[in-house]
PDB file of C-alpha atoms in Angstrom:
ATOM      1  CA  ILE D  13       2.044  11.507 -17.151  1.00  0.00           C
ATOM      2  CA  PHE D  14      -1.372  10.016 -16.502  1.00  0.00           C
ATOM      3  CA  ASP D  15      -3.643  10.012 -19.550  1.00  0.00           C
ATOM      4  CA  PRO D  16      -7.212  10.514 -18.265  1.00  0.00           C
ATOM      5  CA  SER D  17      -8.668   9.231 -21.533  1.00  0.00           C
ATOM      6  CA  ALA D  18      -7.154   5.767 -21.019  1.00  0.00           C
ATOM      7  CA  ASN D  19      -9.007   2.919 -19.302  1.00  0.00           C
ATOM      8  CA  ARG D  20     -11.883   5.091 -18.152  1.00  0.00           C
ATOM      9  CA  GLY D  21     -14.738   2.573 -18.572  1.00  0.00           C
ATOM     10  CA  ASP D  22     -17.909   3.385 -16.645  1.00  0.00           C
ATOM     11  CA  ASP D  23     -16.412   3.272 -13.165  1.00  0.00           C
ATOM     12  CA  PRO D  24     -16.853   6.556 -11.244  1.00  0.00           C
ATOM     13  CA  PHE D  25     -13.878   5.604  -9.098  1.00  0.00           C
ATOM     14  CA  LEU D  26     -11.563   5.636 -12.118  1.00  0.00           C
ATOM     15  CA  PRO D  27     -10.478   8.820 -13.927  1.00  0.00           C
ATOM     16  CA  THR D  28     -12.672  10.257 -16.691  1.00  0.00           C
ATOM     17  CA  PRO D  29     -11.699  12.515 -19.602  1.00  0.00           C
ATOM     18  CA  THR D  30     -13.906  15.362 -18.369  1.00  0.00           C
ATOM     19  CA  ALA D  31     -12.340  18.424 -16.821  1.00  0.00           C
ATOM     20  CA  GLY D  32     -12.265  18.417 -13.049  1.00  0.00           C
ATOM     21  CA  PRO D  33     -10.146  17.604 -10.020  1.00  0.00           C
ATOM     22  CA  ARG D  34      -7.203  15.281 -10.464  1.00  0.00           C
ATOM     23  CA  PRO D  35      -7.941  11.669  -9.494  1.00  0.00           C
ATOM     24  CA  THR D  36      -7.062  10.856  -5.899  1.00  0.00           C
ATOM     25  CA  VAL D  37      -4.947   8.104  -4.346  1.00  0.00           C
ATOM     26  CA  GLY D  38      -4.830   7.557  -0.586  1.00  0.00           C
ATOM     27  CA  ILE D  39      -1.667   6.455   1.233  1.00  0.00           C
ATOM     28  CA  VAL D  40      -2.060   5.447   4.884  1.00  0.00           C
ATOM     29  CA  VAL D  41       1.162   5.729   6.893  1.00  0.00           C
ATOM     30  CA  GLY D  42       1.091   2.794   9.271  1.00  0.00           C
ATOM     31  CA  HIS D  43       1.322   3.801  12.966  1.00  0.00           C
ATOM     32  CA  TRP D  44       1.528   7.512  12.127  1.00  0.00           C
ATOM     33  CA  GLY D  45      -0.549   9.224  14.779  1.00  0.00           C
ATOM     34  CA  PHE D  46      -1.383   5.865  16.366  1.00  0.00           C
ATOM     35  CA  PRO D  47      -3.069   6.097  19.800  1.00  0.00           C
ATOM     36  CA  ASP D  48      -0.767   5.965  22.840  1.00  0.00           C
ATOM     37  CA  ASP D  49       2.240   6.864  20.648  1.00  0.00           C
ATOM     38  CA  ASP D  50       2.509   3.307  19.337  1.00  0.00           C
ATOM     39  CA  VAL D  51       5.165   3.567  16.615  1.00  0.00           C
ATOM     40  CA  GLY D  52       4.963  -0.092  15.644  1.00  0.00           C
ATOM     41  CA  ALA D  53       7.950  -2.406  15.436  1.00  0.00           C
ATOM     42  CA  THR D  54      11.044  -0.865  17.037  1.00  0.00           C
ATOM     43  CA  CYS D  55      14.709  -1.809  16.666  1.00  0.00           C
ATOM     44  CA  PRO D  56      17.204  -1.736  19.553  1.00  0.00           C
ATOM     45  CA  ASP D  57      18.871   1.379  18.115  1.00  0.00           C
ATOM     46  CA  GLY D  58      15.573   3.291  17.994  1.00  0.00           C
ATOM     47  CA  LEU D  59      14.625   2.765  14.345  1.00  0.00           C
ATOM     48  CA  THR D  60      10.820   2.641  14.228  1.00  0.00           C
ATOM     49  CA  GLU D  61       8.333   1.174  11.823  1.00  0.00           C
ATOM     50  CA  MET D  62       6.427   4.459  11.771  1.00  0.00           C
ATOM     51  CA  GLY D  63       9.540   6.390  10.714  1.00  0.00           C
ATOM     52  CA  VAL D  64      10.291   3.934   7.918  1.00  0.00           C
ATOM     53  CA  ASN D  65       6.652   3.946   6.774  1.00  0.00           C
ATOM     54  CA  LEU D  66       6.516   7.750   6.657  1.00  0.00           C
ATOM     55  CA  GLU D  67       9.707   7.998   4.608  1.00  0.00           C
ATOM     56  CA  ILE D  68       8.468   5.449   2.069  1.00  0.00           C
ATOM     57  CA  ALA D  69       4.984   6.973   1.925  1.00  0.00           C
ATOM     58  CA  THR D  70       6.394  10.448   1.264  1.00  0.00           C
ATOM     59  CA  HIS D  71       8.417   9.125  -1.678  1.00  0.00           C
ATOM     60  CA  THR D  72       5.358   7.253  -2.976  1.00  0.00           C
ATOM     61  CA  GLN D  73       3.300  10.428  -2.771  1.00  0.00           C
ATOM     62  CA  ALA D  74       5.883  12.369  -4.793  1.00  0.00           C
ATOM     63  CA  ILE D  75       6.035   9.711  -7.538  1.00  0.00           C
ATOM     64  CA  LEU D  76       2.273   9.553  -7.969  1.00  0.00           C
ATOM     65  CA  GLN D  77       1.914  13.335  -7.878  1.00  0.00           C
ATOM     66  CA  LYS D  78       4.330  13.538 -10.811  1.00  0.00           C
ATOM     67  CA  GLU D  79       2.025  11.099 -12.625  1.00  0.00           C
ATOM     68  CA  GLY D  80      -0.857  13.544 -12.279  1.00  0.00           C
ATOM     69  CA  PHE D  81      -2.634  12.369  -9.128  1.00  0.00           C
ATOM     70  CA  THR D  82      -3.730  14.085  -5.967  1.00  0.00           C
ATOM     71  CA  VAL D  83      -2.202  11.961  -3.199  1.00  0.00           C
ATOM     72  CA  ASP D  84      -3.425  12.134   0.388  1.00  0.00           C
ATOM     73  CA  LEU D  85      -1.053  11.041   3.158  1.00  0.00           C
ATOM     74  CA  LEU D  86      -3.332   9.730   5.888  1.00  0.00           C
ATOM     75  CA  ARG D  87      -2.643   8.901   9.519  1.00  0.00           C
ATOM     76  CA  GLU D  88      -3.397   5.440  10.908  1.00  0.00           C
ATOM     77  CA  TYR D  89      -6.701   6.557  12.426  1.00  0.00           C
ATOM     78  CA  ASP D  90      -7.296   9.614  10.277  1.00  0.00           C
ATOM     79  CA  ASP D  91     -10.784  11.102  10.493  1.00  0.00           C
ATOM     80  CA  ASP D  92     -10.729  11.409   6.707  1.00  0.00           C
ATOM     81  CA  LEU D  93     -10.782   7.608   6.366  1.00  0.00           C
ATOM     82  CA  GLN D  94     -14.502   7.598   7.161  1.00  0.00           C
ATOM     83  CA  GLY D  95     -16.202   7.139   3.798  1.00  0.00           C
ATOM     84  CA  TYR D  96     -12.946   7.929   2.002  1.00  0.00           C
ATOM     85  CA  LYS D  97     -13.310   7.936  -1.800  1.00  0.00           C
ATOM     86  CA  ALA D  98     -10.312   7.426  -4.068  1.00  0.00           C
ATOM     87  CA  VAL D  99      -9.155   5.526  -7.126  1.00  0.00           C
ATOM     88  CA  ALA D 100      -7.119   3.361  -4.744  1.00  0.00           C
ATOM     89  CA  LEU D 101      -5.855   3.313  -1.182  1.00  0.00           C
ATOM     90  CA  VAL D 102      -2.721   1.554   0.103  1.00  0.00           C
ATOM     91  CA  SER D 103      -1.760   1.251   3.768  1.00  0.00           C
ATOM     92  CA  ILE D 104       2.025   1.031   4.197  1.00  0.00           C
ATOM     93  CA  HIS D 105       3.578  -0.954   7.041  1.00  0.00           C
ATOM     94  CA  ALA D 106       6.823  -2.783   7.872  1.00  0.00           C
ATOM     95  CA  ASP D 107       7.447  -6.026   9.712  1.00  0.00           C
ATOM     96  CA  SER D 108       9.368  -7.109  12.819  1.00  0.00           C
ATOM     97  CA  CYS D 109      12.836  -5.990  13.897  1.00  0.00           C
ATOM     98  CA  LEU D 110      13.386  -9.210  15.840  1.00  0.00           C
ATOM     99  CA  PRO D 111      16.008 -11.759  14.677  1.00  0.00           C
ATOM    100  CA  LEU D 112      13.480 -14.371  13.581  1.00  0.00           C
ATOM    101  CA  GLY D 113      15.782 -16.312  11.262  1.00  0.00           C
ATOM    102  CA  ASP D 114      16.541 -16.282   7.559  1.00  0.00           C
ATOM    103  CA  GLU D 115      12.909 -16.910   6.579  1.00  0.00           C
ATOM    104  CA  ALA D 116      11.823 -13.582   8.073  1.00  0.00           C
ATOM    105  CA  THR D 117      12.387 -11.665   4.854  1.00  0.00           C
ATOM    106  CA  GLY D 118      10.297 -10.204   2.089  1.00  0.00           C
ATOM    107  CA  PHE D 119       7.000  -8.401   1.672  1.00  0.00           C
ATOM    108  CA  LYS D 120       3.337  -9.192   2.253  1.00  0.00           C
ATOM    109  CA  VAL D 121       0.324  -7.702   0.521  1.00  0.00           C
ATOM    110  CA  ALA D 122      -3.355  -8.375   1.134  1.00  0.00           C
ATOM    111  CA  ARG D 123      -6.885  -7.062   0.781  1.00  0.00           C
ATOM    112  CA  ALA D 124      -9.846  -7.305   3.108  1.00  0.00           C
ATOM    113  CA  LEU D 125     -11.462 -10.716   3.287  1.00  0.00           C
ATOM    114  CA  ALA D 126     -14.840  -8.968   3.287  1.00  0.00           C
ATOM    115  CA  THR D 127     -15.148  -6.342   0.567  1.00  0.00           C
ATOM    116  CA  ALA D 128     -17.979  -5.139  -1.631  1.00  0.00           C
ATOM    117  CA  ARG D 129     -15.730  -5.252  -4.709  1.00  0.00           C
ATOM    118  CA  PRO D 130     -13.347  -8.212  -4.471  1.00  0.00           C
ATOM    119  CA  ASP D 131     -12.633  -7.943  -8.205  1.00  0.00           C
ATOM    120  CA  LYS D 132     -11.128  -4.492  -7.787  1.00  0.00           C
ATOM    121  CA  ALA D 133      -9.304  -5.362  -4.566  1.00  0.00           C
ATOM    122  CA  ASN D 134      -7.876  -8.557  -6.068  1.00  0.00           C
ATOM    123  CA  ARG D 135      -6.529  -6.681  -9.065  1.00  0.00           C
ATOM    124  CA  LEU D 136      -4.914  -4.044  -6.864  1.00  0.00           C
ATOM    125  CA  VAL D 137      -3.261  -6.759  -4.761  1.00  0.00           C
ATOM    126  CA  SER D 138      -2.024  -8.590  -7.855  1.00  0.00           C
ATOM    127  CA  CYS D 139      -0.594  -5.373  -9.300  1.00  0.00           C
ATOM    128  CA  LEU D 140       1.205  -4.508  -6.063  1.00  0.00           C
ATOM    129  CA  TYR D 141       2.513  -8.070  -5.774  1.00  0.00           C
ATOM    130  CA  SER D 142       3.781  -8.053  -9.362  1.00  0.00           C
ATOM    131  CA  ARG D 143       5.364  -4.617  -9.533  1.00  0.00           C
ATOM    132  CA  TYR D 144       6.766  -4.526  -5.990  1.00  0.00           C
ATOM    133  CA  SER D 145       8.570  -7.841  -6.338  1.00  0.00           C
ATOM    134  CA  GLU D 146       9.894  -6.840  -9.757  1.00  0.00           C
ATOM    135  CA  ILE D 147      11.203  -3.426  -8.665  1.00  0.00           C
ATOM    136  CA  THR D 148      12.612  -4.316  -5.242  1.00  0.00           C
ATOM    137  CA  GLY D 149      13.738  -7.894  -5.826  1.00  0.00           C
ATOM    138  CA  LEU D 150      12.263  -8.853  -2.450  1.00  0.00           C
ATOM    139  CA  PRO D 151      10.507 -12.225  -2.185  1.00  0.00           C
ATOM    140  CA  PHE D 152       6.873 -12.600  -1.235  1.00  0.00           C
ATOM    141  CA  HIS D 153       6.399 -13.760   2.358  1.00  0.00           C
ATOM    142  CA  ALA D 154       3.354 -15.982   2.744  1.00  0.00           C
ATOM    143  CA  GLY D 155       2.614 -15.071   6.366  1.00  0.00           C
ATOM    144  CA  ILE D 156      -0.523 -13.019   5.715  1.00  0.00           C
ATOM    145  CA  THR D 157      -2.281 -12.493   9.053  1.00  0.00           C
ATOM    146  CA  PRO D 158      -5.831 -11.605  10.130  1.00  0.00           C
ATOM    147  CA  ASP D 159      -4.451  -8.212  11.226  1.00  0.00           C
ATOM    148  CA  MET D 160      -3.878  -7.541   7.543  1.00  0.00           C
ATOM    149  CA  THR D 161      -7.047  -9.012   6.026  1.00  0.00           C
ATOM    150  CA  SER D 162      -9.193  -7.456   8.781  1.00  0.00           C
ATOM    151  CA  TYR D 163      -7.308  -4.153   8.827  1.00  0.00           C
ATOM    152  CA  HIS D 164      -9.479  -1.475  10.430  1.00  0.00           C
ATOM    153  CA  GLY D 165      -9.114   0.980   7.553  1.00  0.00           C
ATOM    154  CA  PHE D 166     -10.859  -1.403   5.169  1.00  0.00           C
ATOM    155  CA  GLU D 167     -14.050  -1.026   7.201  1.00  0.00           C
ATOM    156  CA  GLU D 168     -13.909   2.775   7.279  1.00  0.00           C
ATOM    157  CA  ILE D 169     -13.423   3.756   3.638  1.00  0.00           C
ATOM    158  CA  HIS D 170     -16.104   3.923   0.941  1.00  0.00           C
ATOM    159  CA  SER D 171     -17.058   0.455  -0.269  1.00  0.00           C
ATOM    160  CA  GLU D 172     -16.088   1.301  -3.865  1.00  0.00           C
ATOM    161  CA  THR D 173     -12.543   2.405  -2.993  1.00  0.00           C
ATOM    162  CA  ALA D 174     -10.101  -0.378  -3.902  1.00  0.00           C
ATOM    163  CA  ALA D 175      -7.756  -0.924  -0.960  1.00  0.00           C
ATOM    164  CA  ALA D 176      -4.784  -3.038   0.044  1.00  0.00           C
ATOM    165  CA  ILE D 177      -2.267  -3.244   2.864  1.00  0.00           C
ATOM    166  CA  ILE D 178       1.434  -3.890   2.279  1.00  0.00           C
ATOM    167  CA  GLU D 179       4.175  -4.932   4.690  1.00  0.00           C
ATOM    168  CA  THR D 180       7.185  -3.635   2.765  1.00  0.00           C
ATOM    169  CA  GLY D 181       9.746  -5.908   4.441  1.00  0.00           C
ATOM    170  CA  PHE D 182      11.235  -6.971   7.765  1.00  0.00           C
ATOM    171  CA  LEU D 183      13.061  -4.266   9.688  1.00  0.00           C
ATOM    172  CA  PHE D 184      15.673  -6.798  10.818  1.00  0.00           C
ATOM    173  CA  ASN D 185      16.563  -8.763   7.684  1.00  0.00           C
ATOM    174  CA  ASN D 186      15.511  -6.168   5.084  1.00  0.00           C
ATOM    175  CA  ARG D 187      16.716  -3.104   6.951  1.00  0.00           C
ATOM    176  CA  GLN D 188      19.288  -2.117   4.322  1.00  0.00           C
ATOM    177  CA  ILE D 189      16.848  -1.689   1.439  1.00  0.00           C
ATOM    178  CA  LEU D 190      14.060  -0.253   3.610  1.00  0.00           C
ATOM    179  CA  THR D 191      16.237   2.474   5.105  1.00  0.00           C
ATOM    180  CA  LYS D 192      18.826   3.107   2.393  1.00  0.00           C
ATOM    181  CA  GLN D 193      16.573   2.848  -0.664  1.00  0.00           C
ATOM    182  CA  PRO D 194      13.136   4.137   0.365  1.00  0.00           C
ATOM    183  CA  ASP D 195      12.761   5.629  -3.112  1.00  0.00           C
ATOM    184  CA  LEU D 196      13.066   2.145  -4.643  1.00  0.00           C
ATOM    185  CA  ILE D 197      10.518   0.726  -2.191  1.00  0.00           C
ATOM    186  CA  ALA D 198       8.194   3.616  -3.022  1.00  0.00           C
ATOM    187  CA  GLN D 199       8.620   3.042  -6.753  1.00  0.00           C
ATOM    188  CA  GLY D 200       7.464  -0.546  -6.313  1.00  0.00           C
ATOM    189  CA  ILE D 201       4.327   0.602  -4.514  1.00  0.00           C
ATOM    190  CA  ALA D 202       3.627   3.441  -6.949  1.00  0.00           C
ATOM    191  CA  ASP D 203       4.083   1.164  -9.956  1.00  0.00           C
ATOM    192  CA  GLY D 204       1.606  -1.273  -8.396  1.00  0.00           C
ATOM    193  CA  VAL D 205      -0.975   1.475  -8.021  1.00  0.00           C
ATOM    194  CA  LEU D 206      -0.399   2.643 -11.594  1.00  0.00           C
ATOM    195  CA  CYS D 207      -0.696  -0.947 -12.856  1.00  0.00           C
ATOM    196  CA  TYR D 208      -4.108  -1.147 -11.206  1.00  0.00           C
ATOM    197  CA  ILE D 209      -5.386   2.185 -12.475  1.00  0.00           C
ATOM    198  CA  ARG D 210      -4.110   1.629 -16.009  1.00  0.00           C
ATOM    199  CA  ASN D 211      -5.489  -1.919 -16.065  1.00  0.00           C
ATOM    200  CA  GLU D 212      -2.089  -3.374 -16.918  1.00  0.00           C
ATOM    201  CA  ASP D 213      -1.468  -7.090 -16.840  1.00  0.00           C
ATOM    202  CA  ALA D 214      -0.459  -8.570 -13.491  1.00  0.00           C
ATOM    203  CA  SER D 215      -1.113 -12.257 -13.902  1.00  0.00           C
ATOM    204  CA  LEU D 216      -0.050 -13.483 -10.498  1.00  0.00           C
ATOM    205  CA  PRO D 217      -2.034 -15.490  -7.925  1.00  0.00           C
ATOM    206  CA  GLU D 218      -3.497 -13.583  -5.020  1.00  0.00           C
ATOM    207  CA  PRO D 219      -1.735 -14.217  -1.681  1.00  0.00           C
ATOM    208  CA  THR D 220      -3.859 -16.359   0.636  1.00  0.00           C
ATOM    209  CA  LEU D 221      -4.417 -16.286   4.368  1.00  0.00           C
ATOM    210  CA  ASP D 222      -2.295 -18.737   6.317  1.00  0.00           C
ATOM    211  CA  GLU D 223      -4.195 -21.658   7.820  1.00  0.00           C
TER     212      GLU D 223
END
């Protein structure tokens, strides 16, 4: 269970030992409530990115709630994203369901290129990278795109809220783990968030934008 007396520092966006509301984590469900019913990547049999994202996000919410956090599940263009304040925010997505070859496997994680607190965002990304790869066994995929680093949600939330976006895997090549073990995928994300909040070591290089 989360110990509010640990790692409190002087940061108002990290938990303090004083009595009050439980610290909050935001989880954005990619393509949930997207305009024009865009459900993201779609497989020939009807499996959708949005459905996979929602399942994983729900498991992530449950894990972090058990750790003592208030966890908001947010839609892609949720009104609550405007000025949103939280210890951390993670936007969950999945990648293509097209047969793009054996290299189309693994996860991606990134922060905004422009952020008021790159130190916090970098640490969150490193924690997600470290814990997600360890828990899921999925490789890191280097194809970080401008759609990730310029993700709209980064511009809407409060500047002090540490945020990252994760593509949990490819719906074609990683379908088995994404659909059959959403609890494992969620554990990787939750452990990354906890690593960040608890200031645990995650000595890995930050993923960089492809040239």
